[in-house]
Coordinates of C-alpha atoms in Angstrom, one line a residue:
M1 CA 12.5 -2.2 15.7
K2 CA 10.4 0.8 14.6
Q3 CA 8.3 -1.4 12.4
N4 CA 7.6 -3.7 15.4
Q5 CA 6.6 -0.7 17.5
K6 CA 4.2 0.5 14.8
N7 CA 2.6 -3.0 14.5
Y8 CA 2.3 -3.2 18.3
T9 CA 0.6 0.2 18.4
A10 CA -1.7 -0.7 15.6
F11 CA -2.8 -3.9 17.4
I12 CA -3.5 -1.8 20.5
G13 CA -5.6 0.6 18.5
I14 CA -7.6 -2.2 16.8
A15 CA -8.1 -3.9 20.2
I16 CA -9.5 -0.7 21.7
M17 CA -11.8 -0.3 18.7
L18 CA -13.2 -3.8 19.0
A19 CA -13.7 -3.4 22.8
A20 CA -15.6 -0.2 22.1
V21 CA -17.9 -2.0 19.7
I22 CA -18.7 -4.6 22.4
L23 CA -19.3 -1.9 25.0
L24 CA -21.5 0.1 22.6
E25 CA -23.6 -2.9 21.7
N26 CA -24.2 -3.9 25.4
I27 CA -24.3 -0.4 26.9
S28 CA -28.1 -0.3 27.0
A29 CA -28.1 -3.4 29.3
I30 CA -25.4 -2.0 31.5
I31 CA -26.9 1.5 31.8
P32 CA -30.7 1.4 31.6
G33 CA -32.6 4.5 30.4
L34 CA -30.3 5.5 27.6
P35 CA -31.8 7.0 24.4
Q36 CA -33.4 4.7 21.8
V37 CA -30.4 5.1 19.5
F38 CA -28.4 2.7 21.8
S39 CA -31.0 0.0 21.7
P40 CA -29.9 -3.2 19.9
T41 CA -32.7 -2.8 17.4
S42 CA -31.8 0.8 16.5
P43 CA -30.6 1.7 13.0
L44 CA -27.1 2.4 14.5
F45 CA -26.3 -1.3 14.8
T46 CA -27.8 -2.1 11.4
V47 CA -25.5 0.5 9.9
L48 CA -22.5 -0.8 11.8
K49 CA -23.0 -4.4 10.7
K50 CA -23.7 -3.6 7.1
A51 CA -20.8 -1.0 6.9
A52 CA -18.4 -3.6 8.4
V53 CA -19.3 -6.1 5.7
Y54 CA -19.2 -3.5 2.9
S55 CA -15.9 -2.1 4.1
L56 CA -14.2 -5.4 3.5
V57 CA -15.7 -5.7 0.0
A58 CA -14.7 -2.1 -0.8
V59 CA -11.1 -2.6 0.3
S60 CA -10.9 -5.8 -1.7
M61 CA -12.1 -3.9 -4.8
N62 CA -9.7 -1.1 -4.1
L63 CA -6.9 -3.7 -4.0
L64 CA -7.7 -4.5 -7.6
N65 CA -8.9 -1.2 -9.0
G66 CA -6.9 1.3 -6.9
F67 CA -3.6 -0.5 -6.2
T68 CA -3.3 -2.7 -9.3
G69 CA -5.1 -0.5 -11.8
L70 CA -7.4 -3.2 -13.1
F71 CA -11.0 -2.0 -13.7
S72 CA -13.1 -4.9 -12.7
L73 CA -16.9 -4.9 -12.1
G74 CA -17.4 -8.6 -11.0
Q75 CA -17.4 -8.0 -7.3
A76 CA -21.1 -8.9 -6.8
G77 CA -20.5 -12.2 -8.7
F78 CA -17.8 -13.2 -6.3
M79 CA -19.9 -12.1 -3.3
L80 CA -22.7 -14.4 -4.6
L81 CA -20.3 -17.4 -4.8
G82 CA -19.2 -16.7 -1.2
A83 CA -22.7 -16.3 0.1
Y84 CA -24.0 -19.5 -1.5
T85 CA -20.9 -21.5 -0.5
Y86 CA -21.4 -20.4 3.2
A87 CA -25.1 -21.0 3.1
I88 CA -25.0 -24.5 1.5
L89 CA -22.3 -25.7 3.8
M90 CA -23.7 -24.3 7.1
V91 CA -27.4 -25.2 6.9
P92 CA -27.9 -28.1 9.4
S93 CA -28.8 -31.4 7.7
A94 CA -32.0 -31.6 9.7
Q95 CA -33.3 -28.4 8.1
K96 CA -32.3 -29.0 4.5
D97 CA -35.5 -30.8 3.6
Q98 CA -37.4 -27.7 4.9
V99 CA -35.2 -25.3 3.0
Y100 CA -35.2 -27.3 -0.2
Y101 CA -38.8 -28.5 0.1
L102 CA -39.6 -27.5 -3.5
F103 CA -36.9 -29.8 -4.8
G104 CA -37.2 -32.7 -2.5
G105 CA -34.1 -32.0 -0.5
C106 CA -30.5 -30.8 -1.1
A107 CA -28.0 -32.7 -3.2
F108 CA -25.4 -32.1 -0.5
D109 CA -26.6 -33.8 2.7
F110 CA -23.7 -32.4 4.6
S111 CA -23.2 -29.6 7.1
I112 CA -19.9 -28.3 8.6
L113 CA -21.8 -27.3 11.7
D114 CA -23.1 -30.8 12.2
M115 CA -19.7 -32.3 11.7
F116 CA -18.2 -30.2 14.5
E117 CA -21.2 -30.7 16.7
G118 CA -20.6 -34.5 16.4
I119 CA -17.0 -33.9 17.7
F120 CA -17.5 -31.2 20.4
G121 CA -21.3 -31.5 21.2
S122 CA -24.3 -29.5 20.4
S123 CA -24.8 -27.7 23.7
G124 CA -23.0 -25.5 26.1
A125 CA -19.3 -24.8 25.4
G126 CA -19.2 -27.6 22.8
Y127 CA -21.7 -25.7 20.7
V128 CA -19.8 -22.5 21.0
I129 CA -16.6 -24.2 19.8
S130 CA -18.5 -25.9 17.0
L131 CA -20.1 -22.6 15.9
I132 CA -16.8 -20.7 15.8
L133 CA -14.8 -23.4 14.0
S134 CA -17.5 -24.2 11.5
C135 CA -18.0 -20.5 10.6
L136 CA -14.3 -19.9 10.2
I137 CA -13.9 -22.9 7.9
A138 CA -17.1 -22.0 5.9
L139 CA -15.8 -18.4 5.5
I140 CA -12.4 -19.6 4.2
L141 CA -14.1 -22.0 1.8
A142 CA -16.4 -19.2 0.6
G143 CA -13.4 -17.1 -0.2
A144 CA -11.6 -20.1 -1.8
V145 CA -14.5 -20.9 -4.1
A146 CA -14.6 -17.3 -5.2
A147 CA -10.9 -17.3 -5.7
F148 CA -11.0 -20.5 -7.8
F149 CA -13.6 -19.1 -10.2
A150 CA -11.6 -15.9 -10.4
Y151 CA -8.6 -17.9 -11.4
L152 CA -10.6 -19.7 -14.1
I153 CA -12.0 -16.5 -15.7
G154 CA -8.9 -14.6 -15.1
I155 CA -6.9 -16.6 -17.6
P156 CA -8.9 -15.2 -20.6
V157 CA -10.2 -11.8 -19.2
L158 CA -7.0 -10.5 -17.6
R159 CA -5.5 -10.1 -21.1
L160 CA -8.1 -7.4 -21.7
K161 CA -7.7 -3.8 -20.5
S162 CA -9.7 -1.0 -19.2
D163 CA -13.4 -1.0 -20.2
Y164 CA -13.2 -4.4 -21.9
L165 CA -12.1 -6.0 -18.7
A166 CA -14.9 -4.2 -16.8
I167 CA -17.5 -5.4 -19.3
A168 CA -16.2 -9.0 -19.2
T169 CA -16.2 -9.2 -15.4
L170 CA -19.6 -7.5 -15.2
G171 CA -21.0 -10.1 -17.7
F172 CA -19.5 -12.9 -15.7
A173 CA -21.3 -11.7 -12.6
E174 CA -24.6 -11.4 -14.4
I175 CA -24.2 -14.9 -15.9
L176 CA -23.5 -16.3 -12.5
R177 CA -26.6 -14.7 -11.1
A178 CA -28.8 -16.2 -13.8
I179 CA -27.2 -19.6 -13.4
F180 CA -27.8 -19.7 -9.6
Q181 CA -31.5 -18.9 -10.2
W182 CA -31.8 -21.7 -12.7
Q183 CA -34.5 -24.1 -11.4
K184 CA -32.6 -27.2 -12.7
L185 CA -29.9 -26.5 -10.1
G186 CA -32.5 -26.2 -7.4
K187 CA -31.1 -29.2 -5.4
V188 CA -27.9 -27.2 -4.9
T189 CA -28.9 -23.5 -5.1
N190 CA -32.6 -23.8 -4.2
G191 CA -33.3 -22.1 -7.5
A192 CA -34.7 -18.6 -7.3
N193 CA -35.7 -19.2 -3.7
M194 CA -33.6 -18.1 -0.7
I195 CA -31.5 -20.4 1.5
K196 CA -32.1 -19.8 5.2
G197 CA -31.5 -21.6 8.5
F198 CA -27.7 -21.1 8.7
P199 CA -25.9 -19.3 11.6
T200 CA -26.0 -15.5 11.4
F201 CA -24.3 -12.8 13.4
S202 CA -27.1 -13.1 16.1
S203 CA -26.0 -16.7 16.6
F204 CA -22.9 -15.5 18.4
N205 CA -24.9 -13.7 21.1
I206 CA -24.3 -15.4 24.5
T207 CA -27.6 -16.4 26.2
G208 CA -28.5 -17.6 29.6
P209 CA -30.4 -20.8 30.7
S210 CA -33.7 -19.0 30.1
G211 CA -32.7 -17.9 26.6
Q212 CA -32.2 -14.3 27.5
V213 CA -29.3 -12.6 25.8
I214 CA -26.5 -11.9 28.4
L215 CA -23.8 -10.6 26.0
R216 CA -24.4 -9.3 22.5
L217 CA -21.7 -10.0 20.0
S218 CA -23.7 -9.7 16.7
T219 CA -22.0 -6.4 15.8
F220 CA -18.6 -7.4 17.2
V221 CA -18.3 -10.5 15.0
P222 CA -18.5 -8.7 11.6
F223 CA -16.1 -6.0 12.9
L224 CA -13.6 -8.6 14.0
I225 CA -13.7 -10.6 10.8
S226 CA -13.6 -7.5 8.5
T227 CA -10.7 -6.0 10.6
V228 CA -8.6 -9.1 10.4
C229 CA -9.2 -9.4 6.6
I230 CA -8.4 -5.7 6.0
F231 CA -5.3 -6.0 8.1
I232 CA -4.1 -8.9 5.9
I233 CA -4.8 -6.8 2.8
V234 CA -2.8 -3.9 4.2
L235 CA 0.1 -6.2 5.0
L236 CA 0.0 -7.5 1.4
I237 CA -0.1 -3.9 0.0
N238 CA 3.0 -3.0 2.1
S239 CA 4.9 -6.1 0.9
S240 CA 7.0 -6.6 -2.2
Y241 CA 3.9 -7.9 -4.0
G242 CA 2.0 -4.7 -3.1
R243 CA 4.8 -2.6 -4.6
A244 CA 4.7 -4.7 -7.7
F245 CA 0.9 -4.1 -8.0
K246 CA 1.5 -0.3 -7.7
S247 CA 4.2 -0.4 -10.3
I248 CA 1.8 -2.1 -12.7
R249 CA -0.8 0.5 -12.0
D250 CA 1.6 3.4 -12.6
D251 CA 3.3 2.1 -15.7
E252 CA 3.0 -1.5 -17.1
I253 CA 5.9 -1.1 -19.6
A254 CA 8.3 0.1 -16.9
A255 CA 7.2 -2.6 -14.5
E256 CA 7.8 -5.3 -17.1
A257 CA 11.2 -3.8 -17.9
M258 CA 12.1 -4.2 -14.3
G259 CA 11.3 -7.9 -14.4
I260 CA 7.8 -7.9 -13.0
S261 CA 5.6 -10.6 -14.6
L262 CA 2.5 -8.6 -15.5
F263 CA 0.1 -11.6 -16.0
K264 CA 1.3 -13.3 -12.8
H265 CA 0.8 -10.3 -10.6
K266 CA -2.5 -9.3 -12.2
M267 CA -3.8 -12.8 -11.6
L268 CA -2.5 -12.7 -8.0
S269 CA -4.3 -9.4 -7.3
F270 CA -7.5 -10.6 -9.0
V271 CA -7.6 -13.9 -7.1
I272 CA -6.8 -12.3 -3.7
S273 CA -9.4 -9.6 -4.3
S274 CA -12.0 -12.2 -5.2
F275 CA -11.1 -14.3 -2.2
F276 CA -12.0 -11.4 0.2
A277 CA -15.0 -10.5 -1.9
G278 CA -16.2 -14.1 -1.4
V279 CA -15.6 -13.7 2.4
G280 CA -17.6 -10.5 2.2
G281 CA -20.4 -12.2 0.4
A282 CA -20.6 -14.8 3.2
L283 CA -20.7 -12.1 5.8
F284 CA -23.4 -10.4 3.8
A285 CA -25.5 -13.6 3.9
M286 CA -25.0 -13.7 7.6
Y287 CA -26.1 -10.0 7.9
V288 CA -29.3 -10.5 5.9
A289 CA -29.9 -14.1 7.3
N290 CA -30.4 -15.6 3.8
A291 CA -28.7 -16.2 0.5
Q292 CA -30.6 -15.3 -2.7
A293 CA -29.1 -14.6 -6.1
K294 CA -31.3 -11.7 -7.0
A295 CA -29.7 -9.6 -4.2
F296 CA -26.3 -9.7 -5.9
T297 CA -27.1 -7.4 -8.8
S298 CA -24.8 -5.0 -10.8
V299 CA -26.2 -2.3 -8.6
M300 CA -24.4 -3.8 -5.6
T301 CA -21.1 -3.6 -7.6
Y302 CA -21.8 0.0 -8.5
E303 CA -22.4 0.8 -4.8
I304 CA -19.0 -0.7 -3.9
L305 CA -17.3 1.1 -6.7
L306 CA -18.9 4.4 -5.7
I307 CA -17.7 3.9 -2.1
V308 CA -14.1 3.3 -3.4
V309 CA -14.3 6.5 -5.5
I310 CA -15.7 8.6 -2.7
G311 CA -13.1 7.3 -0.2
G312 CA -10.2 7.7 -2.7
I313 CA -8.9 5.2 -5.2
G314 CA -5.7 3.8 -3.7
S315 CA -6.6 4.5 0.0
V316 CA -7.6 1.7 2.4
S317 CA -8.7 4.0 5.2
G318 CA -10.5 6.1 2.7
S319 CA -12.6 3.1 1.6
V320 CA -13.4 2.3 5.2
I321 CA -14.4 5.8 6.1
A322 CA -16.5 6.2 2.9
T323 CA -18.3 2.9 3.6
F324 CA -19.5 4.0 7.0
L325 CA -20.6 7.4 5.7
Y326 CA -22.3 6.0 2.6
V327 CA -24.2 3.3 4.6
A328 CA -25.1 5.7 7.4
C329 CA -26.5 8.3 4.9
S330 CA -28.4 5.8 2.8
E331 CA -29.8 3.6 5.6
W332 CA -30.2 6.1 8.5
W333 CA -29.4 9.8 8.4
L334 CA -31.5 10.7 5.3
R335 CA -34.5 8.4 6.1
F336 CA -36.5 11.4 7.3
L337 CA -36.7 12.7 3.7
D338 CA -38.9 9.7 2.8
S339 CA -41.8 10.9 5.0
E340 CA -43.9 14.1 5.3
Q341 CA -42.4 16.7 7.5
Y342 CA -44.1 19.8 9.0
I343 CA -42.5 23.0 10.4
G344 CA -44.7 25.4 12.2
G345 CA -47.8 23.7 10.8
F346 CA -46.6 24.0 7.2
K347 CA -45.9 20.9 5.2
L348 CA -42.5 20.9 3.5
P349 CA -42.8 20.3 -0.2
L350 CA -41.3 17.3 -2.1
L351 CA -40.7 15.1 0.9
R352 CA -42.2 11.7 0.1
N353 CA -41.1 8.1 -0.4
G354 CA -38.0 7.9 -2.6
F355 CA -36.9 11.6 -2.2
R356 CA -34.1 10.4 0.1
M357 CA -32.3 8.8 -2.9
V358 CA -32.7 12.0 -5.0
I359 CA -30.9 14.1 -2.4
F360 CA -28.4 11.3 -1.8
S361 CA -27.6 11.1 -5.6
V362 CA -27.1 14.9 -5.7
V363 CA -24.7 14.8 -2.8
I364 CA -22.7 12.0 -4.5
M365 CA -22.6 13.9 -7.8
V366 CA -21.2 17.0 -5.9
I367 CA -18.5 14.8 -4.2
V368 CA -17.5 13.1 -7.5
L369 CA -17.4 16.4 -9.5
F370 CA -15.6 18.6 -7.0
F371 CA -13.6 16.1 -5.0
S372 CA -12.3 13.9 -7.7
Q373 CA -9.6 12.5 -5.5
G374 CA -12.1 11.4 -2.9
I375 CA -12.0 11.9 0.8
M376 CA -8.5 10.6 1.3
G377 CA -7.0 10.5 -2.2
E378 CA -4.1 8.1 -1.8
N379 CA -3.4 9.0 1.8
E380 CA -3.9 6.8 4.8
I381 CA -4.8 7.2 8.4
S382 CA -2.1 5.7 10.6
I383 CA -3.3 4.4 14.0
S384 CA 0.3 4.4 15.2
G385 CA 0.7 7.9 14.0
L386 CA -2.4 9.1 15.8
M387 CA -1.4 7.5 19.1
K388 CA 2.0 9.1 18.8
K389 CA 0.4 12.5 18.6
L390 CA -1.5 11.9 21.9
P391 CA 0.1 14.2 24.6
G392 CA 2.6 12.5 26.8
K393 CA 3.3 13.2 30.5
K394 CA 5.8 15.9 29.8
E395 CA 3.5 17.7 27.4
R396 CA 0.6 17.5 29.8
K397 CA 2.6 19.0 32.7
Q398 CA 3.5 21.9 30.5

C-alpha cells in the first residue's frame, strides 16, 4: 500500500514538472514583454533540451559504472548507433536522393514515417499520429540496435575487468566511428557527411493554418522521453535485478557465492545501459538535427563520465542534477568569459575566446579533488519524500 502511494506521488511530481516545462516554453506567447531569457530562441531552452538528452545517457552510464561496477567507456559508440539508426529509418523516401546525393541514393529506400503516413495520412491529425508512432518505433529500434551490438561485443569484453574493459569498449567506439565514416558504406551511412531531413524536436510544435506556431513542445518532448526512460531505469535498479547488480559491484565473490550469475547479470546491465544510450543517441540526433559520426568522439564519453562523477557514482538524481549544472555552465552561464569585459572603463585581463573552458576545467578539478563522492554520493532525492514534507492543513493553521 505504501509503495503504491509513493508511486502515485512520484507520478504527480513528474506530471507537475512536465506541465511546468510546457508552460515555461510557451510563457513568452502567453505573457508578452517578458525578459529575453524566456524567448524560445534563448540559451535557456538550448540548455534544457541538451541536458534532458545528456541526463538519460548519464543515468544509463551510471547504471553500468555506478550500480554494477563495470568501467565502460563505449557510451559514445552506442549513441552513434542509435543516432544513425533513427536518422536512416526516419528520413522520408522523397528526400533520400537529396541527402545521399554523393552516392546516388540510399541503399534503404524505406522510411517508417512514410509507412505510417500511408496508413493515417500526411496532413492534420493523421500526420500527428504518424509522427508520434514513427518516432516511438524509431527510438525503440535505435536502442535495440545499440543493445544488439552491446550483446555481441559483451561476450568477449565482459570477461575483462577494470581498465582493460574500459580500453576495450573505448576502442570499440572509436572503431565504430571510423567505420561509419568509411566512404564505401556511403549508401547506408552517407560516409563522412551528415544525414539530415528527419523529424526533430521542433517537428512536434503545433502550428496553425498559416504556419505560425501555436503551442511549442520542442522542449517538452525530450523531457518526456528522458523522464520515462529514467523512470524505467529506476524501477530496474529497485528490482531484484538491481540488487544483484549492486551485489556484484560490492563484492563479486560474495555475489557468486549467493548464487548470482556474474556473466549473466553483467551482460544484462551492459545491454540495458547500451539500449538507453542508443535512445539517447537518437535524441541527440533530434537535438542537433543531423547525424554525423565525427560528433560522437571519445570526448563525448568523457563528458558523460565526468557528469556521473560530479553527480555521484551510484546516484540517479545526482546524475540528473549534475547534467543540468554541467550543460548550463558550459553552454550558458560561463559564456561571458569568452569575450572582452570592461569594468569602469578598464579592460579585464585574460578574458578571450576559450577562457571559459579554462575556468570550467578548474572548477571541475576542485569538485573532483575536494568532493570525491560527488554532489549526491549514493543518496537520492525522493519526489514522494519532498511532497510529504510540504506543510499540511494542520501545520499551516499552527
